[in-house]
PDB file of C-alpha atoms in Angstrom:
ATOM      1  CA  MET A   1       0.078  -0.074  -0.049  1.00 41.00           C
ATOM      2  CA  ALA A   2       0.916   3.535  -1.099  1.00 46.00           C
ATOM      3  CA  ASP A   3       2.649   5.676   1.740  1.00 48.00           C
ATOM      4  CA  SER A   4      -0.094   8.274   1.828  1.00 82.00           C
ATOM      5  CA  GLU A   5      -2.424   5.316   2.908  1.00 93.00           C
ATOM      6  CA  LEU A   6      -0.587   5.397   6.434  1.00 94.00           C
ATOM      7  CA  GLY A   7      -1.097   9.152   6.495  1.00 94.00           C
ATOM      8  CA  VAL A   8      -5.002   8.903   5.611  1.00 94.00           C
ATOM      9  CA  PHE A   9      -5.227   6.079   8.181  1.00 96.00           C
ATOM     10  CA  LEU A  10      -3.341   7.975  11.170  1.00 96.00           C
ATOM     11  CA  ARG A  11      -5.539  11.095  10.410  1.00 95.00           C
ATOM     12  CA  ALA A  12      -8.880   8.814  10.366  1.00 95.00           C
ATOM     13  CA  ARG A  13      -8.222   6.947  13.633  1.00 95.00           C
ATOM     14  CA  ARG A  14      -6.777  10.035  15.076  1.00 95.00           C
ATOM     15  CA  ALA A  15      -9.924  11.546  14.755  1.00 93.00           C
ATOM     16  CA  THR A  16     -11.647   9.001  16.281  1.00 93.00           C
ATOM     17  CA  VAL A  17     -10.273   9.022  19.932  1.00 91.00           C
ATOM     18  CA  SER A  18     -11.270  11.994  22.440  1.00 87.00           C
ATOM     19  CA  PRO A  19      -8.980  13.506  24.611  1.00 86.00           C
ATOM     20  CA  VAL A  20     -11.286  12.027  27.904  1.00 80.00           C
ATOM     21  CA  ASP A  21      -9.534   8.670  26.879  1.00 76.00           C
ATOM     22  CA  ILE A  22      -6.322   9.715  27.817  1.00 78.00           C
ATOM     23  CA  GLY A  23      -6.827  11.554  30.206  1.00 71.00           C
ATOM     24  CA  ARG A  24      -7.241  14.969  29.208  1.00 74.00           C
ATOM     25  CA  PRO A  25     -10.082  17.552  29.966  1.00 70.00           C
ATOM     26  CA  GLU A  26     -12.522  18.638  26.973  1.00 68.00           C
ATOM     27  CA  SER A  27     -12.033  21.715  25.730  1.00 64.00           C
ATOM     28  CA  SER A  28     -14.485  24.151  23.558  1.00 58.00           C
ATOM     29  CA  ARG A  29     -11.429  25.435  21.777  1.00 70.00           C
ATOM     30  CA  ARG A  30     -10.643  22.589  20.021  1.00 68.00           C
ATOM     31  CA  ARG A  31     -11.828  23.183  16.427  1.00 71.00           C
ATOM     32  CA  VAL A  32     -11.455  19.520  15.273  1.00 73.00           C
ATOM     33  CA  PRO A  33     -12.793  15.915  16.875  1.00 79.00           C
ATOM     34  CA  GLY A  34     -10.113  13.563  18.163  1.00 90.00           C
ATOM     35  CA  LEU A  35      -6.862  13.969  19.423  1.00 92.00           C
ATOM     36  CA  ARG A  36      -4.086  16.909  18.077  1.00 92.00           C
ATOM     37  CA  ARG A  37      -1.233  16.049  16.471  1.00 94.00           C
ATOM     38  CA  GLY A  38       1.241  16.809  19.433  1.00 94.00           C
ATOM     39  CA  GLU A  39      -1.128  14.552  21.521  1.00 92.00           C
ATOM     40  CA  VAL A  40      -0.560  11.720  19.806  1.00 95.00           C
ATOM     41  CA  ALA A  41       3.842  12.618  19.047  1.00 94.00           C
ATOM     42  CA  GLU A  42       3.490  12.414  22.822  1.00 91.00           C
ATOM     43  CA  LEU A  43       1.728   9.205  23.480  1.00 90.00           C
ATOM     44  CA  ALA A  44       3.443   7.470  21.245  1.00 91.00           C
ATOM     45  CA  GLN A  45       7.050   9.217  22.221  1.00 87.00           C
ATOM     46  CA  ILE A  46       8.127  10.559  18.793  1.00 93.00           C
ATOM     47  CA  SER A  47       8.564  14.135  17.912  1.00 94.00           C
ATOM     48  CA  VAL A  48       5.774  16.012  16.828  1.00 96.00           C
ATOM     49  CA  GLU A  49       7.559  16.282  13.567  1.00 96.00           C
ATOM     50  CA  TYR A  50       8.052  13.387  12.715  1.00 95.00           C
ATOM     51  CA  TYR A  51       4.302  12.442  13.497  1.00 96.00           C
ATOM     52  CA  ILE A  52       3.552  15.315  11.073  1.00 95.00           C
ATOM     53  CA  GLU A  53       5.781  13.459   8.458  1.00 94.00           C
ATOM     54  CA  LEU A  54       3.943  10.086   8.531  1.00 95.00           C
ATOM     55  CA  GLU A  55       0.781  11.812   8.110  1.00 94.00           C
ATOM     56  CA  GLN A  56       1.634  13.644   5.219  1.00 92.00           C
ATOM     57  CA  GLY A  57       3.523  10.175   3.643  1.00 87.00           C
ATOM     58  CA  ARG A  58       6.796  11.741   3.559  1.00 84.00           C
ATOM     59  CA  GLY A  59       8.329  10.246   6.800  1.00 77.00           C
ATOM     60  CA  ARG A  60      10.994   7.941   6.808  1.00 86.00           C
ATOM     61  CA  ARG A  61       9.784   4.152   7.002  1.00 90.00           C
ATOM     62  CA  PRO A  62       8.583   3.744  10.843  1.00 93.00           C
ATOM     63  CA  SER A  63      10.104   0.749  13.449  1.00 93.00           C
ATOM     64  CA  GLU A  64       8.170  -1.639  14.913  1.00 92.00           C
ATOM     65  CA  GLN A  65       8.224  -0.255  18.448  1.00 91.00           C
ATOM     66  CA  VAL A  66       7.157   3.385  16.735  1.00 94.00           C
ATOM     67  CA  VAL A  67       4.463   1.654  15.192  1.00 96.00           C
ATOM     68  CA  ALA A  68       3.587  -0.516  18.433  1.00 93.00           C
ATOM     69  CA  ALA A  69       3.531   3.000  20.117  1.00 92.00           C
ATOM     70  CA  LEU A  70       0.985   4.434  17.549  1.00 96.00           C
ATOM     71  CA  SER A  71      -1.274   1.899  17.832  1.00 95.00           C
ATOM     72  CA  ARG A  72      -1.200   2.245  21.539  1.00 92.00           C
ATOM     73  CA  ALA A  73      -2.133   5.953  21.404  1.00 93.00           C
ATOM     74  CA  LEU A  74      -4.835   5.867  18.899  1.00 94.00           C
ATOM     75  CA  ARG A  75      -6.674   2.558  20.705  1.00 92.00           C
ATOM     76  CA  LEU A  76      -6.569   0.500  17.840  1.00 93.00           C
ATOM     77  CA  ASP A  77      -7.873  -3.133  18.317  1.00 90.00           C
ATOM     78  CA  ARG A  78      -6.172  -6.053  17.192  1.00 89.00           C
ATOM     79  CA  ASP A  79      -7.154  -5.959  13.526  1.00 93.00           C
ATOM     80  CA  GLU A  80      -6.759  -2.392  13.222  1.00 95.00           C
ATOM     81  CA  ARG A  81      -3.187  -2.628  14.464  1.00 93.00           C
ATOM     82  CA  ASP A  82      -2.135  -5.458  12.241  1.00 93.00           C
ATOM     83  CA  TYR A  83      -3.760  -3.271   9.336  1.00 95.00           C
ATOM     84  CA  LEU A  84      -1.413  -0.621  10.385  1.00 95.00           C
ATOM     85  CA  PHE A  85       1.781  -2.443  10.664  1.00 95.00           C
ATOM     86  CA  GLY A  86       0.708  -3.797   6.798  1.00 94.00           C
ATOM     87  CA  LEU A  87       0.765  -0.039   5.840  1.00 94.00           C
ATOM     88  CA  ALA A  88       3.988   0.760   7.567  1.00 94.00           C
ATOM     89  CA  GLY A  89       5.593  -1.902   5.518  1.00 92.00           C
ATOM     90  CA  VAL A  90       6.515  -3.857   8.908  1.00 93.00           C
ATOM     91  CA  ALA A  91       5.492  -7.406  10.137  1.00 92.00           C
ATOM     92  CA  ALA A  92       3.449  -7.231  13.309  1.00 88.00           C
ATOM     93  CA  PRO A  93       5.245  -8.421  16.366  1.00 86.00           C
ATOM     94  CA  PRO A  94       3.888 -11.341  18.158  1.00 81.00           C
ATOM     95  CA  ASP A  95       1.580 -11.465  20.643  1.00 76.00           C
ATOM     96  CA  HIS A  96       4.182 -10.893  23.755  1.00 76.00           C
ATOM     97  CA  GLY A  97       6.814  -8.376  24.525  1.00 77.00           C
ATOM     98  CA  PRO A  98       6.688  -4.819  24.465  1.00 78.00           C
ATOM     99  CA  ASN A  99       5.316  -4.000  21.270  1.00 84.00           C
ATOM    100  CA  ALA A 100       2.731  -6.550  21.663  1.00 85.00           C
ATOM    101  CA  HIS A 101      -1.325  -5.789  21.062  1.00 89.00           C
ATOM    102  CA  VAL A 102      -2.607  -4.263  24.143  1.00 90.00           C
ATOM    103  CA  ASP A 103      -6.426  -4.189  24.991  1.00 87.00           C
ATOM    104  CA  ALA A 104      -7.722  -0.769  24.432  1.00 86.00           C
ATOM    105  CA  ALA A 105      -9.731  -0.952  27.796  1.00 87.00           C
ATOM    106  CA  MET A 106      -6.530  -1.519  29.389  1.00 91.00           C
ATOM    107  CA  LEU A 107      -5.033   1.550  27.833  1.00 90.00           C
ATOM    108  CA  ASP A 108      -8.242   3.793  28.663  1.00 88.00           C
ATOM    109  CA  LEU A 109      -8.356   2.657  32.003  1.00 91.00           C
ATOM    110  CA  LEU A 110      -4.340   3.688  32.163  1.00 92.00           C
ATOM    111  CA  GLY A 111      -5.323   7.102  30.588  1.00 87.00           C
ATOM    112  CA  LYS A 112      -8.251   7.670  33.548  1.00 89.00           C
ATOM    113  CA  LEU A 113      -5.689   7.245  36.306  1.00 92.00           C
ATOM    114  CA  THR A 114      -4.682  10.772  36.160  1.00 89.00           C
ATOM    115  CA  ASP A 115      -4.645  11.270  40.375  1.00 92.00           C
ATOM    116  CA  VAL A 116      -2.238   8.715  40.831  1.00 95.00           C
ATOM    117  CA  PRO A 117       0.973   7.316  39.339  1.00 96.00           C
ATOM    118  CA  ALA A 118       0.200   4.238  37.212  1.00 96.00           C
ATOM    119  CA  GLN A 119       2.010   2.039  34.678  1.00 95.00           C
ATOM    120  CA  LEU A 120       0.992  -0.798  31.979  1.00 94.00           C
ATOM    121  CA  PHE A 121       3.932  -3.648  31.764  1.00 93.00           C
ATOM    122  CA  THR A 122       4.018  -7.063  30.342  1.00 91.00           C
ATOM    123  CA  ASP A 123       4.174  -9.932  32.001  1.00 92.00           C
ATOM    124  CA  LEU A 124       7.979 -10.059  32.092  1.00 93.00           C
ATOM    125  CA  TYR A 125       7.378  -6.237  33.868  1.00 93.00           C
ATOM    126  CA  GLU A 126       8.221  -4.507  30.013  1.00 91.00           C
ATOM    127  CA  LEU A 127       7.570  -1.262  30.662  1.00 90.00           C
ATOM    128  CA  VAL A 128       4.754  -0.174  27.838  1.00 89.00           C
ATOM    129  CA  ALA A 129       3.138   3.193  29.175  1.00 88.00           C
ATOM    130  CA  GLN A 130       2.694   4.962  32.056  1.00 91.00           C
ATOM    131  CA  ASN A 131       1.515   8.294  33.082  1.00 90.00           C
ATOM    132  CA  ASP A 132       3.006  11.694  33.922  1.00 88.00           C
ATOM    133  CA  LEU A 133       2.947  11.197  38.104  1.00 93.00           C
ATOM    134  CA  ALA A 134       4.694   7.938  37.680  1.00 94.00           C
ATOM    135  CA  VAL A 135       7.546   9.141  35.603  1.00 91.00           C
ATOM    136  CA  ALA A 136       7.702  11.779  38.361  1.00 92.00           C
ATOM    137  CA  LEU A 137       7.087   9.113  41.155  1.00 93.00           C
ATOM    138  CA  LEU A 138       9.519   6.618  39.944  1.00 91.00           C
ATOM    139  CA  GLY A 139      11.521   7.681  37.229  1.00 86.00           C
ATOM    140  CA  GLU A 140      11.475   4.584  35.227  1.00 78.00           C
ATOM    141  CA  PRO A 141      12.187   5.056  31.532  1.00 74.00           C
ATOM    142  CA  LEU A 142       9.991   3.373  29.164  1.00 71.00           C
ATOM    143  CA  SER A 143      11.143   0.117  27.798  1.00 63.00           C
ATOM    144  CA  ALA A 144      13.254   0.289  24.764  1.00 61.00           C
ATOM    145  CA  GLY A 145      12.379  -3.288  24.046  1.00 61.00           C
ATOM    146  CA  GLY A 146      14.125  -6.676  24.664  1.00 65.00           C
ATOM    147  CA  PRO A 147      14.094  -8.823  28.762  1.00 70.00           C
ATOM    148  CA  ASP A 148      17.078  -6.516  29.671  1.00 76.00           C
ATOM    149  CA  ASP A 149      14.746  -3.740  29.868  1.00 81.00           C
ATOM    150  CA  SER A 150      12.562  -5.441  32.098  1.00 91.00           C
ATOM    151  CA  GLN A 151      11.929  -3.963  35.514  1.00 92.00           C
ATOM    152  CA  VAL A 152      12.725  -7.071  36.962  1.00 95.00           C
ATOM    153  CA  CYS A 153      16.404  -7.738  34.870  1.00 94.00           C
ATOM    154  CA  ARG A 154      17.104  -4.286  36.298  1.00 94.00           C
ATOM    155  CA  TRP A 155      16.237  -4.870  39.875  1.00 96.00           C
ATOM    156  CA  PHE A 156      18.653  -8.179  39.970  1.00 97.00           C
ATOM    157  CA  LEU A 157      21.039  -6.507  37.977  1.00 95.00           C
ATOM    158  CA  GLU A 158      21.529  -3.188  37.893  1.00 94.00           C
ATOM    159  CA  PRO A 159      21.910  -1.777  41.450  1.00 93.00           C
ATOM    160  CA  ALA A 160      20.886   1.706  40.541  1.00 92.00           C
ATOM    161  CA  ALA A 161      17.683   0.327  40.212  1.00 92.00           C
ATOM    162  CA  ARG A 162      16.452   0.002  43.826  1.00 95.00           C
ATOM    163  CA  ALA A 163      18.095   3.395  44.377  1.00 93.00           C
ATOM    164  CA  ARG A 164      14.145   4.875  45.251  1.00 93.00           C
ATOM    165  CA  TYR A 165      13.482   1.746  47.390  1.00 95.00           C
ATOM    166  CA  PRO A 166      14.452   1.481  51.346  1.00 96.00           C
ATOM    167  CA  VAL A 167      16.771  -0.860  51.928  1.00 96.00           C
ATOM    168  CA  ASP A 168      14.826  -2.865  54.589  1.00 96.00           C
ATOM    169  CA  THR A 169      12.275  -3.036  51.750  1.00 96.00           C
ATOM    170  CA  GLN A 170      14.406  -4.515  48.994  1.00 96.00           C
ATOM    171  CA  HIS A 171      14.576  -8.041  50.239  1.00 97.00           C
ATOM    172  CA  GLY A 172      10.584  -8.313  50.190  1.00 96.00           C
ATOM    173  CA  VAL A 173      10.788  -6.736  46.706  1.00 95.00           C
ATOM    174  CA  SER A 174      12.857  -9.274  45.354  1.00 97.00           C
ATOM    175  CA  ILE A 175      10.777 -12.287  46.523  1.00 97.00           C
ATOM    176  CA  ALA A 176       7.451 -10.523  45.013  1.00 95.00           C
ATOM    177  CA  TYR A 177       9.088 -10.460  41.636  1.00 96.00           C
ATOM    178  CA  VAL A 178      10.436 -14.036  42.171  1.00 98.00           C
ATOM    179  CA  ALA A 179       7.147 -15.738  43.413  1.00 97.00           C
ATOM    180  CA  ASP A 180       5.175 -13.549  40.515  1.00 96.00           C
ATOM    181  CA  LEU A 181       7.602 -14.802  37.846  1.00 96.00           C
ATOM    182  CA  ARG A 182       6.891 -17.941  38.716  1.00 97.00           C
ATOM    183  CA  ALA A 183       3.341 -17.600  38.203  1.00 95.00           C
ATOM    184  CA  THR A 184       3.968 -16.201  35.005  1.00 94.00           C
ATOM    185  CA  SER A 185       5.914 -19.605  34.081  1.00 95.00           C
ATOM    186  CA  GLY A 186       3.078 -21.599  35.366  1.00 93.00           C
ATOM    187  CA  ARG A 187       0.688 -19.771  33.049  1.00 89.00           C
ATOM    188  CA  HIS A 188       2.970 -19.957  30.283  1.00 86.00           C
ATOM    189  CA  PRO A 189       5.026 -23.534  30.913  1.00 87.00           C
ATOM    190  CA  GLU A 190       5.939 -24.026  27.070  1.00 87.00           C
ATOM    191  CA  ASP A 191       7.011 -20.531  26.298  1.00 88.00           C
ATOM    192  CA  ARG A 192      10.686 -20.166  25.198  1.00 90.00           C
ATOM    193  CA  ARG A 193      10.184 -16.585  26.207  1.00 89.00           C
ATOM    194  CA  VAL A 194       9.679 -16.975  29.744  1.00 92.00           C
ATOM    195  CA  THR A 195      12.324 -19.595  30.161  1.00 93.00           C
ATOM    196  CA  GLN A 196      15.172 -17.967  28.413  1.00 94.00           C
ATOM    197  CA  PHE A 197      14.113 -15.317  30.647  1.00 95.00           C
ATOM    198  CA  VAL A 198      14.617 -17.076  33.773  1.00 96.00           C
ATOM    199  CA  GLU A 199      17.614 -18.609  32.857  1.00 96.00           C
ATOM    200  CA  ARG A 200      19.246 -15.465  31.488  1.00 95.00           C
ATOM    201  CA  LEU A 201      18.623 -13.865  35.300  1.00 97.00           C
ATOM    202  CA  ARG A 202      19.797 -17.755  36.868  1.00 97.00           C
ATOM    203  CA  ARG A 203      23.118 -17.480  35.328  1.00 96.00           C
ATOM    204  CA  ARG A 204      23.889 -13.420  35.970  1.00 96.00           C
ATOM    205  CA  SER A 205      21.973 -13.063  39.566  1.00 97.00           C
ATOM    206  CA  ASN A 206      22.930 -15.179  42.766  1.00 98.00           C
ATOM    207  CA  GLU A 207      20.121 -13.705  44.573  1.00 98.00           C
ATOM    208  CA  PHE A 208      17.599 -14.395  41.680  1.00 98.00           C
ATOM    209  CA  VAL A 209      18.926 -17.836  42.082  1.00 98.00           C
ATOM    210  CA  SER A 210      18.313 -18.689  45.966  1.00 98.00           C
ATOM    211  CA  LEU A 211      15.015 -17.232  45.255  1.00 98.00           C
ATOM    212  CA  TRP A 212      13.645 -19.180  42.203  1.00 98.00           C
ATOM    213  CA  ASP A 213      14.856 -22.142  43.816  1.00 97.00           C
ATOM    214  CA  ALA A 214      12.776 -21.651  46.605  1.00 97.00           C
ATOM    215  CA  HIS A 215       9.880 -22.325  44.680  1.00 97.00           C
ATOM    216  CA  GLU A 216       7.350 -19.384  45.681  1.00 97.00           C
ATOM    217  CA  VAL A 217       4.440 -18.438  43.751  1.00 97.00           C
ATOM    218  CA  ARG A 218       2.554 -15.664  43.944  1.00 95.00           C
ATOM    219  CA  VAL A 219       0.416 -13.039  41.326  1.00 93.00           C
ATOM    220  CA  ARG A 220       1.046  -9.566  42.472  1.00 89.00           C
ATOM    221  CA  ARG A 221      -2.174  -7.847  42.858  1.00 89.00           C
ATOM    222  CA  SER A 222      -1.708  -5.736  45.919  1.00 90.00           C
ATOM    223  CA  GLY A 223       0.569  -4.568  48.832  1.00 90.00           C
ATOM    224  CA  GLY A 224       2.279  -1.577  49.985  1.00 91.00           C
ATOM    225  CA  HIS A 225       4.588   0.078  48.477  1.00 92.00           C
ATOM    226  CA  ARG A 226       7.291   2.773  50.109  1.00 95.00           C
ATOM    227  CA  VAL A 227       9.313   5.291  47.556  1.00 95.00           C
ATOM    228  CA  LEU A 228      12.053   7.055  48.295  1.00 95.00           C
ATOM    229  CA  HIS A 229      11.804  10.039  46.670  1.00 93.00           C
ATOM    230  CA  PRO A 230      14.598  12.715  46.473  1.00 90.00           C
ATOM    231  CA  ALA A 231      12.652  15.776  46.785  1.00 90.00           C
ATOM    232  CA  LEU A 232       9.735  14.696  49.115  1.00 93.00           C
ATOM    233  CA  GLY A 233      11.342  12.042  50.925  1.00 94.00           C
ATOM    234  CA  LEU A 234       9.669   8.361  52.034  1.00 96.00           C
ATOM    235  CA  ILE A 235       6.205   8.158  50.377  1.00 97.00           C
ATOM    236  CA  GLY A 236       3.961   5.374  51.575  1.00 96.00           C
ATOM    237  CA  LEU A 237       1.412   4.080  48.588  1.00 97.00           C
ATOM    238  CA  ASP A 238      -0.947   1.476  47.985  1.00 96.00           C
ATOM    239  CA  CYS A 239      -0.159  -0.531  44.951  1.00 95.00           C
ATOM    240  CA  THR A 240      -2.722  -2.398  43.207  1.00 95.00           C
ATOM    241  CA  GLY A 241      -2.216  -4.661  39.971  1.00 94.00           C
ATOM    242  CA  LEU A 242      -4.458  -5.920  36.964  1.00 94.00           C
ATOM    243  CA  LEU A 243      -4.021  -8.642  35.117  1.00 91.00           C
ATOM    244  CA  SER A 244      -5.584  -8.400  31.324  1.00 91.00           C
ATOM    245  CA  GLU A 245      -7.562 -11.349  30.449  1.00 85.00           C
ATOM    246  CA  ASP A 246      -5.125 -13.550  28.470  1.00 84.00           C
ATOM    247  CA  GLY A 247      -2.279 -12.568  31.329  1.00 86.00           C
ATOM    248  CA  LEU A 248       0.159 -10.786  29.004  1.00 88.00           C
ATOM    249  CA  HIS A 249      -0.186  -7.302  30.405  1.00 92.00           C
ATOM    250  CA  ARG A 250      -0.684  -5.661  33.799  1.00 94.00           C
ATOM    251  CA  LEU A 251      -2.039  -2.752  34.952  1.00 96.00           C
ATOM    252  CA  VAL A 252      -0.638  -1.130  38.388  1.00 96.00           C
ATOM    253  CA  TRP A 253      -1.219   1.750  40.232  1.00 97.00           C
ATOM    254  CA  TYR A 254      -0.279   3.319  43.190  1.00 96.00           C
ATOM    255  CA  SER A 255      -2.644   4.910  45.797  1.00 96.00           C
ATOM    256  CA  PRO A 256      -2.326   6.754  49.057  1.00 96.00           C
ATOM    257  CA  ARG A 257      -4.953   6.103  51.927  1.00 91.00           C
ATOM    258  CA  VAL A 258      -7.266   8.574  52.374  1.00 89.00           C
ATOM    259  CA  GLY A 259      -5.947  12.001  54.393  1.00 90.00           C
ATOM    260  CA  SER A 260      -2.528  10.274  54.735  1.00 94.00           C
ATOM    261  CA  GLU A 261       0.645  12.525  54.600  1.00 96.00           C
ATOM    262  CA  ALA A 262       1.108  10.394  50.990  1.00 96.00           C
ATOM    263  CA  ALA A 263      -2.508  11.818  49.546  1.00 95.00           C
ATOM    264  CA  LEU A 264      -0.621  15.378  50.685  1.00 95.00           C
ATOM    265  CA  GLN A 265       2.825  14.326  48.664  1.00 95.00           C
ATOM    266  CA  LEU A 266       0.996  13.019  45.433  1.00 94.00           C
ATOM    267  CA  LYS A 267      -0.207  16.710  44.851  1.00 93.00           C
ATOM    268  CA  LEU A 268       2.854  18.705  45.783  1.00 93.00           C
ATOM    269  CA  LEU A 269       4.302  15.491  43.399  1.00 92.00           C
ATOM    270  CA  SER A 270       2.098  16.279  40.475  1.00 88.00           C
ATOM    271  CA  VAL A 271       2.905  19.978  41.080  1.00 86.00           C
ATOM    272  CA  VAL A 272       6.648  19.652  41.007  1.00 79.00           C
ATOM    273  CA  GLY A 273       6.469  16.686  38.301  1.00 73.00           C
ATOM    274  CA  THR A 274       9.488  15.746  36.605  1.00 60.00           C
ATOM    275  CA  THR A 275      11.927  18.617  37.697  1.00 60.00           C
ATOM    276  CA  GLU A 276      15.402  17.355  38.215  1.00 52.00           C
ATOM    277  CA  PHE A 277      16.823  16.767  41.679  1.00 45.00           C
ATOM    278  CA  ALA A 278      20.587  16.798  42.893  1.00 40.00           C
ATOM    279  CA  ASP A 279      21.298  16.403  47.182  1.00 39.00           C
ATOM    280  CA  GLY A 280      17.419  16.549  47.367  1.00 43.00           C
ATOM    281  CA  GLY A 281      16.172  19.406  46.254  1.00 42.00           C
ATOM    282  CA  PRO A 282      15.407  21.185  42.839  1.00 40.00           C
ATOM    283  CA  VAL A 283      18.559  21.471  40.920  1.00 33.00           C
ATOM    284  CA  GLY A 284      19.802  25.285  40.858  1.00 31.00           C
ATOM    285  CA  ALA A 285      17.958  25.940  44.093  1.00 30.00           C
ATOM    286  CA  GLU A 286      19.466  28.407  46.341  1.00 26.00           C
TER     287      GLU A 286
END
């Protein structure tokens, strides 16, 4: 199919997505229905200039990761997503991993969770999408693809991944990750993607080996979550997880208890946002 058909399809789908679906308020100042080009580009984490080029049929061929991100931003169902990959001249990815199809209902729910940090993961904790408050709280980059970008891999293989968690909670987090990964392996016993993921961690982390061999099994659905924010200090939250029907994705959100100090901290965090911090204060502060 011609490149211009890609642009026509992107424009048509963009017009059908309500700002409310992505957690933005309705505005009477919008001259056309649907999302603005800049909003789609922001959701897909590409430049506005490149997105405009794609709509105009003159941009370079998008990668699998970009097409997957656009399909999520535009809330495409599986058939529409496969059609978009075909227009882009890119093979559709398998039904797992960071570029796999995500149910629109999961993305819609993520878009509506604007007052609490929320993240969408694959079953191997590859980060697929997150809201601004999650970025401000956890500082987690989106996955670039591949198992080493998994939150679980970083937790066991990169000491910096634990920087925002109190030392006395880290062992419990390790146990929870491994027990949940055991549950994932049980749901997909013949999936080489999962078995290779486990073997990679067994080769590179003695801590992981010890916990894996304990054979604890527990899906992470809820629990306490304590985070050390560089400006706001220790924030205690309740963590809730929701698995997709096929078990391939997990929506996680972090909510404060009513009237708690954490509720006030999250309100402040929504103002502070992703300001860079050094030595516990904003960079450049007096």
